[in-house]
Amino acid sequence: MASANGKGNVINDIEAKGFNPALIVLLLVGGLLLIFLVGNYALYLYAQKNLPPKKKKPVSKKKMKRERLKQGVSAPGE
């Protein structure tokens, strides 16, 4: 009986020391996600410092005329 218990303990120890495949996949996916998010944040900070601000679209003359009429100022040429 002592030898049977000895073998059982060895098998249980081997199973306990083995890595759970689901845990490895979870850690790998979590690590990749973390790297992705940190990289995106770093690129965002870099872009905010080094890229020029986005140019606004020019306002059309028609829209300017409409805005002036709303404010009560007559448009030039009328």
PDB file with one MODEL, atoms N, CA, C and O in Angstrom:
MODEL        1
ATOM      1  N   MET A   1       0.813  -1.201   0.000  1.00  0.00           N
ATOM      2  CA  MET A   1       0.000   0.000   0.000  1.00  0.00           C
ATOM      3  C   MET A   1       0.853   1.260   0.000  1.00  0.00           C
ATOM      4  O   MET A   1       0.449   2.267  -0.583  1.00  0.00           O
ATOM      5  N   ALA A   2       1.979   1.237   0.612  1.00  0.00           N
ATOM      6  CA  ALA A   2       2.836   2.422   0.663  1.00  0.00           C
ATOM      7  C   ALA A   2       3.306   2.795  -0.736  1.00  0.00           C
ATOM      8  O   ALA A   2       3.405   3.977  -1.064  1.00  0.00           O
ATOM      9  N   SER A   3       3.600   1.784  -1.573  1.00  0.00           N
ATOM     10  CA  SER A   3       4.070   2.101  -2.918  1.00  0.00           C
ATOM     11  C   SER A   3       2.923   2.659  -3.776  1.00  0.00           C
ATOM     12  O   SER A   3       3.163   3.512  -4.630  1.00  0.00           O
ATOM     13  N   ALA A   4       1.697   2.200  -3.569  1.00  0.00           N
ATOM     14  CA  ALA A   4       0.555   2.698  -4.339  1.00  0.00           C
ATOM     15  C   ALA A   4       0.317   4.172  -4.010  1.00  0.00           C
ATOM     16  O   ALA A   4       0.073   4.986  -4.900  1.00  0.00           O
ATOM     17  N   ASN A   5       0.392   4.502  -2.721  1.00  0.00           N
ATOM     18  CA  ASN A   5       0.220   5.898  -2.336  1.00  0.00           C
ATOM     19  C   ASN A   5       1.354   6.758  -2.891  1.00  0.00           C
ATOM     20  O   ASN A   5       1.131   7.906  -3.277  1.00  0.00           O
ATOM     21  N   GLY A   6       2.535   6.224  -2.933  1.00  0.00           N
ATOM     22  CA  GLY A   6       3.684   6.954  -3.479  1.00  0.00           C
ATOM     23  C   GLY A   6       3.469   7.270  -4.940  1.00  0.00           C
ATOM     24  O   GLY A   6       3.755   8.385  -5.375  1.00  0.00           O
ATOM     25  N   LYS A   7       2.968   6.311  -5.714  1.00  0.00           N
ATOM     26  CA  LYS A   7       2.731   6.563  -7.142  1.00  0.00           C
ATOM     27  C   LYS A   7       1.606   7.588  -7.323  1.00  0.00           C
ATOM     28  O   LYS A   7       1.692   8.460  -8.188  1.00  0.00           O
ATOM     29  N   GLY A   8       0.579   7.485  -6.527  1.00  0.00           N
ATOM     30  CA  GLY A   8      -0.536   8.422  -6.630  1.00  0.00           C
ATOM     31  C   GLY A   8      -0.081   9.848  -6.367  1.00  0.00           C
ATOM     32  O   GLY A   8      -0.507  10.776  -7.054  1.00  0.00           O
ATOM     33  N   ASN A   9       0.768  10.022  -5.392  1.00  0.00           N
ATOM     34  CA  ASN A   9       1.272  11.357  -5.072  1.00  0.00           C
ATOM     35  C   ASN A   9       2.129  11.916  -6.206  1.00  0.00           C
ATOM     36  O   ASN A   9       2.077  13.112  -6.493  1.00  0.00           O
ATOM     37  N   VAL A  10       2.907  11.062  -6.842  1.00  0.00           N
ATOM     38  CA  VAL A  10       3.761  11.523  -7.940  1.00  0.00           C
ATOM     39  C   VAL A  10       2.887  11.990  -9.105  1.00  0.00           C
ATOM     40  O   VAL A  10       3.163  13.032  -9.700  1.00  0.00           O
ATOM     41  N   ILE A  11       1.849  11.242  -9.434  1.00  0.00           N
ATOM     42  CA  ILE A  11       0.958  11.616 -10.531  1.00  0.00           C
ATOM     43  C   ILE A  11       0.245  12.933 -10.196  1.00  0.00           C
ATOM     44  O   ILE A  11       0.139  13.811 -11.052  1.00  0.00           O
ATOM     45  N   ASN A  12      -0.234  13.072  -8.987  1.00  0.00           N
ATOM     46  CA  ASN A  12      -0.918  14.299  -8.583  1.00  0.00           C
ATOM     47  C   ASN A  12       0.035  15.494  -8.618  1.00  0.00           C
ATOM     48  O   ASN A  12      -0.369  16.596  -8.989  1.00  0.00           O
ATOM     49  N   ASP A  13       1.293  15.284  -8.235  1.00  0.00           N
ATOM     50  CA  ASP A  13       2.265  16.375  -8.253  1.00  0.00           C
ATOM     51  C   ASP A  13       2.540  16.821  -9.692  1.00  0.00           C
ATOM     52  O   ASP A  13       2.684  18.016  -9.951  1.00  0.00           O
ATOM     53  N   ILE A  14       2.614  15.871 -10.625  1.00  0.00           N
ATOM     54  CA  ILE A  14       2.878  16.217 -12.023  1.00  0.00           C
ATOM     55  C   ILE A  14       1.705  17.028 -12.575  1.00  0.00           C
ATOM     56  O   ILE A  14       1.915  18.015 -13.279  1.00  0.00           O
ATOM     57  N   GLU A  15       0.497  16.629 -12.268  1.00  0.00           N
ATOM     58  CA  GLU A  15      -0.673  17.358 -12.757  1.00  0.00           C
ATOM     59  C   GLU A  15      -0.744  18.762 -12.136  1.00  0.00           C
ATOM     60  O   GLU A  15      -1.146  19.712 -12.807  1.00  0.00           O
ATOM     61  N   ALA A  16      -0.367  18.893 -10.900  1.00  0.00           N
ATOM     62  CA  ALA A  16      -0.430  20.178 -10.218  1.00  0.00           C
ATOM     63  C   ALA A  16       0.627  21.140 -10.777  1.00  0.00           C
ATOM     64  O   ALA A  16       0.395  22.347 -10.834  1.00  0.00           O
ATOM     65  N   LYS A  17       1.787  20.610 -11.189  1.00  0.00           N
ATOM     66  CA  LYS A  17       2.859  21.479 -11.684  1.00  0.00           C
ATOM     67  C   LYS A  17       2.637  21.904 -13.133  1.00  0.00           C
ATOM     68  O   LYS A  17       3.202  22.911 -13.558  1.00  0.00           O
ATOM     69  N   GLY A  18       1.828  21.166 -13.911  1.00  0.00           N
ATOM     70  CA  GLY A  18       1.606  21.508 -15.317  1.00  0.00           C
ATOM     71  C   GLY A  18       0.816  22.797 -15.455  1.00  0.00           C
ATOM     72  O   GLY A  18      -0.041  23.106 -14.627  1.00  0.00           O
ATOM     73  N   PHE A  19       1.113  23.555 -16.521  1.00  0.00           N
ATOM     74  CA  PHE A  19       0.395  24.810 -16.742  1.00  0.00           C
ATOM     75  C   PHE A  19      -0.952  24.534 -17.388  1.00  0.00           C
ATOM     76  O   PHE A  19      -1.089  23.649 -18.232  1.00  0.00           O
ATOM     77  N   ASN A  20      -1.922  25.297 -16.980  1.00  0.00           N
ATOM     78  CA  ASN A  20      -3.252  25.176 -17.555  1.00  0.00           C
ATOM     79  C   ASN A  20      -3.242  25.873 -18.921  1.00  0.00           C
ATOM     80  O   ASN A  20      -2.939  27.064 -18.987  1.00  0.00           O
ATOM     81  N   PRO A  21      -3.563  25.169 -20.006  1.00  0.00           N
ATOM     82  CA  PRO A  21      -3.522  25.804 -21.340  1.00  0.00           C
ATOM     83  C   PRO A  21      -4.445  27.012 -21.467  1.00  0.00           C
ATOM     84  O   PRO A  21      -4.113  27.978 -22.154  1.00  0.00           O
ATOM     85  N   ALA A  22      -5.590  26.962 -20.813  1.00  0.00           N
ATOM     86  CA  ALA A  22      -6.512  28.094 -20.863  1.00  0.00           C
ATOM     87  C   ALA A  22      -5.893  29.324 -20.208  1.00  0.00           C
ATOM     88  O   ALA A  22      -6.099  30.446 -20.672  1.00  0.00           O
ATOM     89  N   LEU A  23      -5.148  29.121 -19.147  1.00  0.00           N
ATOM     90  CA  LEU A  23      -4.491  30.239 -18.460  1.00  0.00           C
ATOM     91  C   LEU A  23      -3.418  30.851 -19.354  1.00  0.00           C
ATOM     92  O   LEU A  23      -3.268  32.072 -19.392  1.00  0.00           O
ATOM     93  N   ILE A  24      -2.672  30.016 -20.070  1.00  0.00           N
ATOM     94  CA  ILE A  24      -1.632  30.519 -20.970  1.00  0.00           C
ATOM     95  C   ILE A  24      -2.271  31.359 -22.077  1.00  0.00           C
ATOM     96  O   ILE A  24      -1.789  32.449 -22.384  1.00  0.00           O
ATOM     97  N   VAL A  25      -3.351  30.857 -22.675  1.00  0.00           N
ATOM     98  CA  VAL A  25      -4.038  31.595 -23.742  1.00  0.00           C
ATOM     99  C   VAL A  25      -4.589  32.907 -23.196  1.00  0.00           C
ATOM    100  O   VAL A  25      -4.479  33.947 -23.845  1.00  0.00           O
ATOM    101  N   LEU A  26      -5.170  32.860 -22.026  1.00  0.00           N
ATOM    102  CA  LEU A  26      -5.732  34.070 -21.417  1.00  0.00           C
ATOM    103  C   LEU A  26      -4.648  35.110 -21.170  1.00  0.00           C
ATOM    104  O   LEU A  26      -4.842  36.289 -21.466  1.00  0.00           O
ATOM    105  N   LEU A  27      -3.509  34.686 -20.631  1.00  0.00           N
ATOM    106  CA  LEU A  27      -2.412  35.611 -20.376  1.00  0.00           C
ATOM    107  C   LEU A  27      -1.853  36.170 -21.679  1.00  0.00           C
ATOM    108  O   LEU A  27      -1.526  37.354 -21.757  1.00  0.00           O
ATOM    109  N   LEU A  28      -1.745  35.333 -22.693  1.00  0.00           N
ATOM    110  CA  LEU A  28      -1.221  35.767 -23.989  1.00  0.00           C
ATOM    111  C   LEU A  28      -2.141  36.806 -24.633  1.00  0.00           C
ATOM    112  O   LEU A  28      -1.679  37.849 -25.095  1.00  0.00           O
ATOM    113  N   VAL A  29      -3.433  36.520 -24.661  1.00  0.00           N
ATOM    114  CA  VAL A  29      -4.397  37.454 -25.254  1.00  0.00           C
ATOM    115  C   VAL A  29      -4.450  38.745 -24.437  1.00  0.00           C
ATOM    116  O   VAL A  29      -4.487  39.838 -25.002  1.00  0.00           O
ATOM    117  N   GLY A  30      -4.452  38.622 -23.126  1.00  0.00           N
ATOM    118  CA  GLY A  30      -4.468  39.816 -22.269  1.00  0.00           C
ATOM    119  C   GLY A  30      -3.222  40.660 -22.459  1.00  0.00           C
ATOM    120  O   GLY A  30      -3.303  41.888 -22.498  1.00  0.00           O
ATOM    121  N   GLY A  31      -2.070  40.015 -22.576  1.00  0.00           N
ATOM    122  CA  GLY A  31      -0.813  40.743 -22.802  1.00  0.00           C
ATOM    123  C   GLY A  31      -0.812  41.461 -24.142  1.00  0.00           C
ATOM    124  O   GLY A  31      -0.395  42.616 -24.232  1.00  0.00           O
ATOM    125  N   LEU A  32      -1.277  40.781 -25.183  1.00  0.00           N
ATOM    126  CA  LEU A  32      -1.332  41.409 -26.510  1.00  0.00           C
ATOM    127  C   LEU A  32      -2.293  42.592 -26.516  1.00  0.00           C
ATOM    128  O   LEU A  32      -2.005  43.626 -27.118  1.00  0.00           O
ATOM    129  N   LEU A  33      -3.425  42.444 -25.852  1.00  0.00           N
ATOM    130  CA  LEU A  33      -4.393  43.534 -25.764  1.00  0.00           C
ATOM    131  C   LEU A  33      -3.796  44.734 -25.024  1.00  0.00           C
ATOM    132  O   LEU A  33      -3.985  45.881 -25.427  1.00  0.00           O
ATOM    133  N   LEU A  34      -3.084  44.457 -23.955  1.00  0.00           N
ATOM    134  CA  LEU A  34      -2.453  45.524 -23.178  1.00  0.00           C
ATOM    135  C   LEU A  34      -1.399  46.243 -24.011  1.00  0.00           C
ATOM    136  O   LEU A  34      -1.329  47.472 -23.996  1.00  0.00           O
ATOM    137  N   ILE A  35      -0.580  45.485 -24.737  1.00  0.00           N
ATOM    138  CA  ILE A  35       0.441  46.088 -25.603  1.00  0.00           C
ATOM    139  C   ILE A  35      -0.217  46.951 -26.678  1.00  0.00           C
ATOM    140  O   ILE A  35       0.255  48.048 -26.975  1.00  0.00           O
ATOM    141  N   PHE A  36      -1.312  46.450 -27.261  1.00  0.00           N
ATOM    142  CA  PHE A  36      -2.035  47.190 -28.296  1.00  0.00           C
ATOM    143  C   PHE A  36      -2.549  48.521 -27.754  1.00  0.00           C
ATOM    144  O   PHE A  36      -2.382  49.559 -28.394  1.00  0.00           O
ATOM    145  N   LEU A  37      -3.173  48.492 -26.579  1.00  0.00           N
ATOM    146  CA  LEU A  37      -3.745  49.710 -26.001  1.00  0.00           C
ATOM    147  C   LEU A  37      -2.655  50.715 -25.622  1.00  0.00           C
ATOM    148  O   LEU A  37      -2.809  51.914 -25.854  1.00  0.00           O
ATOM    149  N   VAL A  38      -1.568  50.233 -25.046  1.00  0.00           N
ATOM    150  CA  VAL A  38      -0.470  51.132 -24.665  1.00  0.00           C
ATOM    151  C   VAL A  38       0.162  51.738 -25.916  1.00  0.00           C
ATOM    152  O   VAL A  38       0.500  52.922 -25.929  1.00  0.00           O
ATOM    153  N   GLY A  39       0.324  50.933 -26.967  1.00  0.00           N
ATOM    154  CA  GLY A  39       0.876  51.438 -28.223  1.00  0.00           C
ATOM    155  C   GLY A  39      -0.005  52.500 -28.849  1.00  0.00           C
ATOM    156  O   GLY A  39       0.487  53.517 -29.338  1.00  0.00           O
ATOM    157  N   ASN A  40      -1.305  52.265 -28.835  1.00  0.00           N
ATOM    158  CA  ASN A  40      -2.238  53.257 -29.383  1.00  0.00           C
ATOM    159  C   ASN A  40      -2.171  54.561 -28.604  1.00  0.00           C
ATOM    160  O   ASN A  40      -2.200  55.642 -29.193  1.00  0.00           O
ATOM    161  N   TYR A  41      -2.083  54.463 -27.301  1.00  0.00           N
ATOM    162  CA  TYR A  41      -2.015  55.669 -26.473  1.00  0.00           C
ATOM    163  C   TYR A  41      -0.724  56.440 -26.749  1.00  0.00           C
ATOM    164  O   TYR A  41      -0.730  57.670 -26.816  1.00  0.00           O
ATOM    165  N   ALA A  42       0.383  55.706 -26.909  1.00  0.00           N
ATOM    166  CA  ALA A  42       1.665  56.351 -27.208  1.00  0.00           C
ATOM    167  C   ALA A  42       1.603  57.054 -28.566  1.00  0.00           C
ATOM    168  O   ALA A  42       2.077  58.183 -28.695  1.00  0.00           O
ATOM    169  N   LEU A  43       1.029  56.406 -29.572  1.00  0.00           N
ATOM    170  CA  LEU A  43       0.885  57.035 -30.888  1.00  0.00           C
ATOM    171  C   LEU A  43      -0.016  58.267 -30.810  1.00  0.00           C
ATOM    172  O   LEU A  43       0.247  59.276 -31.465  1.00  0.00           O
ATOM    173  N   TYR A  44      -1.068  58.181 -30.015  1.00  0.00           N
ATOM    174  CA  TYR A  44      -1.982  59.313 -29.850  1.00  0.00           C
ATOM    175  C   TYR A  44      -1.245  60.519 -29.254  1.00  0.00           C
ATOM    176  O   TYR A  44      -1.391  61.645 -29.729  1.00  0.00           O
ATOM    177  N   LEU A  45      -0.453  60.263 -28.207  1.00  0.00           N
ATOM    178  CA  LEU A  45       0.298  61.361 -27.592  1.00  0.00           C
ATOM    179  C   LEU A  45       1.304  61.940 -28.577  1.00  0.00           C
ATOM    180  O   LEU A  45       1.465  63.159 -28.646  1.00  0.00           O
ATOM    181  N   TYR A  46       1.983  61.089 -29.340  1.00  0.00           N
ATOM    182  CA  TYR A  46       2.958  61.538 -30.333  1.00  0.00           C
ATOM    183  C   TYR A  46       2.270  62.411 -31.387  1.00  0.00           C
ATOM    184  O   TYR A  46       2.788  63.463 -31.763  1.00  0.00           O
ATOM    185  N   ALA A  47       1.093  61.965 -31.864  1.00  0.00           N
ATOM    186  CA  ALA A  47       0.376  62.702 -32.895  1.00  0.00           C
ATOM    187  C   ALA A  47      -0.093  64.054 -32.368  1.00  0.00           C
ATOM    188  O   ALA A  47      -0.066  65.042 -33.101  1.00  0.00           O
ATOM    189  N   GLN A  48      -0.519  64.112 -31.119  1.00  0.00           N
ATOM    190  CA  GLN A  48      -0.987  65.376 -30.553  1.00  0.00           C
ATOM    191  C   GLN A  48       0.140  66.398 -30.499  1.00  0.00           C
ATOM    192  O   GLN A  48      -0.098  67.592 -30.685  1.00  0.00           O
ATOM    193  N   LYS A  49       1.361  65.944 -30.247  1.00  0.00           N
ATOM    194  CA  LYS A  49       2.489  66.868 -30.122  1.00  0.00           C
ATOM    195  C   LYS A  49       3.058  67.268 -31.477  1.00  0.00           C
ATOM    196  O   LYS A  49       3.413  68.430 -31.672  1.00  0.00           O
ATOM    197  N   ASN A  50       3.151  66.330 -32.416  1.00  0.00           N
ATOM    198  CA  ASN A  50       3.956  66.556 -33.611  1.00  0.00           C
ATOM    199  C   ASN A  50       3.188  66.824 -34.892  1.00  0.00           C
ATOM    200  O   ASN A  50       3.744  67.405 -35.824  1.00  0.00           O
ATOM    201  N   LEU A  51       1.933  66.420 -34.966  1.00  0.00           N
ATOM    202  CA  LEU A  51       1.194  66.649 -36.199  1.00  0.00           C
ATOM    203  C   LEU A  51       0.513  68.009 -36.155  1.00  0.00           C
ATOM    204  O   LEU A  51       0.065  68.438 -35.092  1.00  0.00           O
ATOM    205  N   PRO A  52       0.425  68.702 -37.303  1.00  0.00           N
ATOM    206  CA  PRO A  52      -0.241  70.009 -37.295  1.00  0.00           C
ATOM    207  C   PRO A  52      -1.737  69.838 -37.070  1.00  0.00           C
ATOM    208  O   PRO A  52      -2.296  68.790 -37.392  1.00  0.00           O
ATOM    209  N   PRO A  53      -2.386  70.853 -36.523  1.00  0.00           N
ATOM    210  CA  PRO A  53      -3.838  70.738 -36.304  1.00  0.00           C
ATOM    211  C   PRO A  53      -4.579  70.620 -37.631  1.00  0.00           C
ATOM    212  O   PRO A  53      -4.127  71.129 -38.657  1.00  0.00           O
ATOM    213  N   LYS A  54      -5.702  69.954 -37.594  1.00  0.00           N
ATOM    214  CA  LYS A  54      -6.500  69.729 -38.800  1.00  0.00           C
ATOM    215  C   LYS A  54      -7.099  71.054 -39.275  1.00  0.00           C
ATOM    216  O   LYS A  54      -7.634  71.828 -38.481  1.00  0.00           O
ATOM    217  N   LYS A  55      -6.999  71.299 -40.582  1.00  0.00           N
ATOM    218  CA  LYS A  55      -7.534  72.548 -41.131  1.00  0.00           C
ATOM    219  C   LYS A  55      -9.053  72.462 -41.225  1.00  0.00           C
ATOM    220  O   LYS A  55      -9.616  71.419 -41.558  1.00  0.00           O
ATOM    221  N   LYS A  56      -9.704  73.590 -40.921  1.00  0.00           N
ATOM    222  CA  LYS A  56     -11.157  73.637 -41.029  1.00  0.00           C
ATOM    223  C   LYS A  56     -11.538  73.846 -42.487  1.00  0.00           C
ATOM    224  O   LYS A  56     -10.796  74.460 -43.254  1.00  0.00           O
ATOM    225  N   LYS A  57     -12.691  73.332 -42.856  1.00  0.00           N
ATOM    226  CA  LYS A  57     -13.185  73.524 -44.216  1.00  0.00           C
ATOM    227  C   LYS A  57     -13.595  74.982 -44.385  1.00  0.00           C
ATOM    228  O   LYS A  57     -14.162  75.567 -43.463  1.00  0.00           O
ATOM    229  N   PRO A  58     -13.318  75.587 -45.555  1.00  0.00           N
ATOM    230  CA  PRO A  58     -13.749  76.975 -45.762  1.00  0.00           C
ATOM    231  C   PRO A  58     -15.269  77.069 -45.825  1.00  0.00           C
ATOM    232  O   PRO A  58     -15.942  76.194 -46.371  1.00  0.00           O
ATOM    233  N   VAL A  59     -15.795  78.154 -45.252  1.00  0.00           N
ATOM    234  CA  VAL A  59     -17.240  78.359 -45.240  1.00  0.00           C
ATOM    235  C   VAL A  59     -17.640  78.941 -46.594  1.00  0.00           C
ATOM    236  O   VAL A  59     -17.008  79.875 -47.086  1.00  0.00           O
ATOM    237  N   SER A  60     -18.686  78.387 -47.187  1.00  0.00           N
ATOM    238  CA  SER A  60     -19.124  78.854 -48.510  1.00  0.00           C
ATOM    239  C   SER A  60     -19.743  80.255 -48.402  1.00  0.00           C
ATOM    240  O   SER A  60     -20.228  80.665 -47.348  1.00  0.00           O
ATOM    241  N   LYS A  61     -19.708  80.963 -49.526  1.00  0.00           N
ATOM    242  CA  LYS A  61     -20.275  82.321 -49.552  1.00  0.00           C
ATOM    243  C   LYS A  61     -21.772  82.303 -49.263  1.00  0.00           C
ATOM    244  O   LYS A  61     -22.306  83.215 -48.632  1.00  0.00           O
ATOM    245  N   LYS A  62     -22.431  81.266 -49.728  1.00  0.00           N
ATOM    246  CA  LYS A  62     -23.867  81.138 -49.508  1.00  0.00           C
ATOM    247  C   LYS A  62     -24.178  81.052 -48.006  1.00  0.00           C
ATOM    248  O   LYS A  62     -25.108  81.693 -47.517  1.00  0.00           O
ATOM    249  N   LYS A  63     -23.385  80.251 -47.286  1.00  0.00           N
ATOM    250  CA  LYS A  63     -23.597  80.122 -45.840  1.00  0.00           C
ATOM    251  C   LYS A  63     -23.272  81.425 -45.122  1.00  0.00           C
ATOM    252  O   LYS A  63     -23.961  81.800 -44.173  1.00  0.00           O
ATOM    253  N   MET A  64     -22.220  82.121 -45.572  1.00  0.00           N
ATOM    254  CA  MET A  64     -21.871  83.394 -44.941  1.00  0.00           C
ATOM    255  C   MET A  64     -23.006  84.400 -45.132  1.00  0.00           C
ATOM    256  O   MET A  64     -23.352  85.139 -44.211  1.00  0.00           O
ATOM    257  N   LYS A  65     -23.575  84.420 -46.327  1.00  0.00           N
ATOM    258  CA  LYS A  65     -24.685  85.332 -46.625  1.00  0.00           C
ATOM    259  C   LYS A  65     -25.875  85.033 -45.726  1.00  0.00           C
ATOM    260  O   LYS A  65     -26.492  85.943 -45.172  1.00  0.00           O
ATOM    261  N   ARG A  66     -26.195  83.736 -45.585  1.00  0.00           N
ATOM    262  CA  ARG A  66     -27.324  83.324 -44.752  1.00  0.00           C
ATOM    263  C   ARG A  66     -27.102  83.729 -43.297  1.00  0.00           C
ATOM    264  O   ARG A  66     -28.031  84.193 -42.635  1.00  0.00           O
ATOM    265  N   GLU A  67     -25.868  83.555 -42.792  1.00  0.00           N
ATOM    266  CA  GLU A  67     -25.565  83.925 -41.409  1.00  0.00           C
ATOM    267  C   GLU A  67     -25.705  85.432 -41.203  1.00  0.00           C
ATOM    268  O   GLU A  67     -26.235  85.876 -40.184  1.00  0.00           O
ATOM    269  N   ARG A  68     -25.236  86.209 -42.161  1.00  0.00           N
ATOM    270  CA  ARG A  68     -25.338  87.667 -42.033  1.00  0.00           C
ATOM    271  C   ARG A  68     -26.797  88.121 -42.031  1.00  0.00           C
ATOM    272  O   ARG A  68     -27.174  89.030 -41.291  1.00  0.00           O
ATOM    273  N   LEU A  69     -27.617  87.473 -42.872  1.00  0.00           N
ATOM    274  CA  LEU A  69     -29.032  87.834 -42.896  1.00  0.00           C
ATOM    275  C   LEU A  69     -29.706  87.500 -41.573  1.00  0.00           C
ATOM    276  O   LEU A  69     -30.591  88.229 -41.125  1.00  0.00           O
ATOM    277  N   LYS A  70     -29.294  86.399 -40.944  1.00  0.00           N
ATOM    278  CA  LYS A  70     -29.860  86.034 -39.637  1.00  0.00           C
ATOM    279  C   LYS A  70     -29.510  87.077 -38.592  1.00  0.00           C
ATOM    280  O   LYS A  70     -30.311  87.376 -37.707  1.00  0.00           O
ATOM    281  N   GLN A  71     -28.294  87.634 -38.701  1.00  0.00           N
ATOM    282  CA  GLN A  71     -27.850  88.621 -37.711  1.00  0.00           C
ATOM    283  C   GLN A  71     -28.400  90.000 -38.004  1.00  0.00           C
ATOM    284  O   GLN A  71     -28.273  90.902 -37.175  1.00  0.00           O
ATOM    285  N   GLY A  72     -29.012  90.187 -39.171  1.00  0.00           N
ATOM    286  CA  GLY A  72     -29.604  91.487 -39.496  1.00  0.00           C
ATOM    287  C   GLY A  72     -28.658  92.413 -40.236  1.00  0.00           C
ATOM    288  O   GLY A  72     -28.996  93.578 -40.449  1.00  0.00           O
ATOM    289  N   VAL A  73     -27.487  91.940 -40.635  1.00  0.00           N
ATOM    290  CA  VAL A  73     -26.547  92.769 -41.382  1.00  0.00           C
ATOM    291  C   VAL A  73     -26.740  92.447 -42.846  1.00  0.00           C
ATOM    292  O   VAL A  73     -26.757  91.278 -43.230  1.00  0.00           O
ATOM    293  N   SER A  74     -26.884  93.467 -43.663  1.00  0.00           N
ATOM    294  CA  SER A  74     -27.109  93.202 -45.093  1.00  0.00           C
ATOM    295  C   SER A  74     -25.806  92.721 -45.723  1.00  0.00           C
ATOM    296  O   SER A  74     -24.720  93.203 -45.401  1.00  0.00           O
ATOM    297  N   ALA A  75     -25.946  91.770 -46.617  1.00  0.00           N
ATOM    298  CA  ALA A  75     -24.782  91.225 -47.298  1.00  0.00           C
ATOM    299  C   ALA A  75     -24.261  92.232 -48.302  1.00  0.00           C
ATOM    300  O   ALA A  75     -25.057  92.976 -48.874  1.00  0.00           O
ATOM    301  N   PRO A  76     -22.964  92.288 -48.541  1.00  0.00           N
ATOM    302  CA  PRO A  76     -22.425  93.255 -49.523  1.00  0.00           C
ATOM    303  C   PRO A  76     -22.937  92.912 -50.924  1.00  0.00           C
ATOM    304  O   PRO A  76     -23.050  91.744 -51.295  1.00  0.00           O
ATOM    305  N   GLY A  77     -23.240  93.954 -51.682  1.00  0.00           N
ATOM    306  CA  GLY A  77     -23.718  93.771 -53.042  1.00  0.00           C
ATOM    307  C   GLY A  77     -25.222  93.699 -53.135  1.00  0.00           C
ATOM    308  O   GLY A  77     -25.754  93.448 -54.217  1.00  0.00           O
ATOM    309  N   GLU A  78     -25.916  93.907 -52.056  1.00  0.00           N
ATOM    310  CA  GLU A  78     -27.384  93.854 -52.111  1.00  0.00           C
ATOM    311  C   GLU A  78     -27.969  95.196 -51.767  1.00  0.00           C
ATOM    312  O   GLU A  78     -29.190  95.354 -51.758  1.00  0.00           O
TER     313      GLU A  78
ENDMDL
END
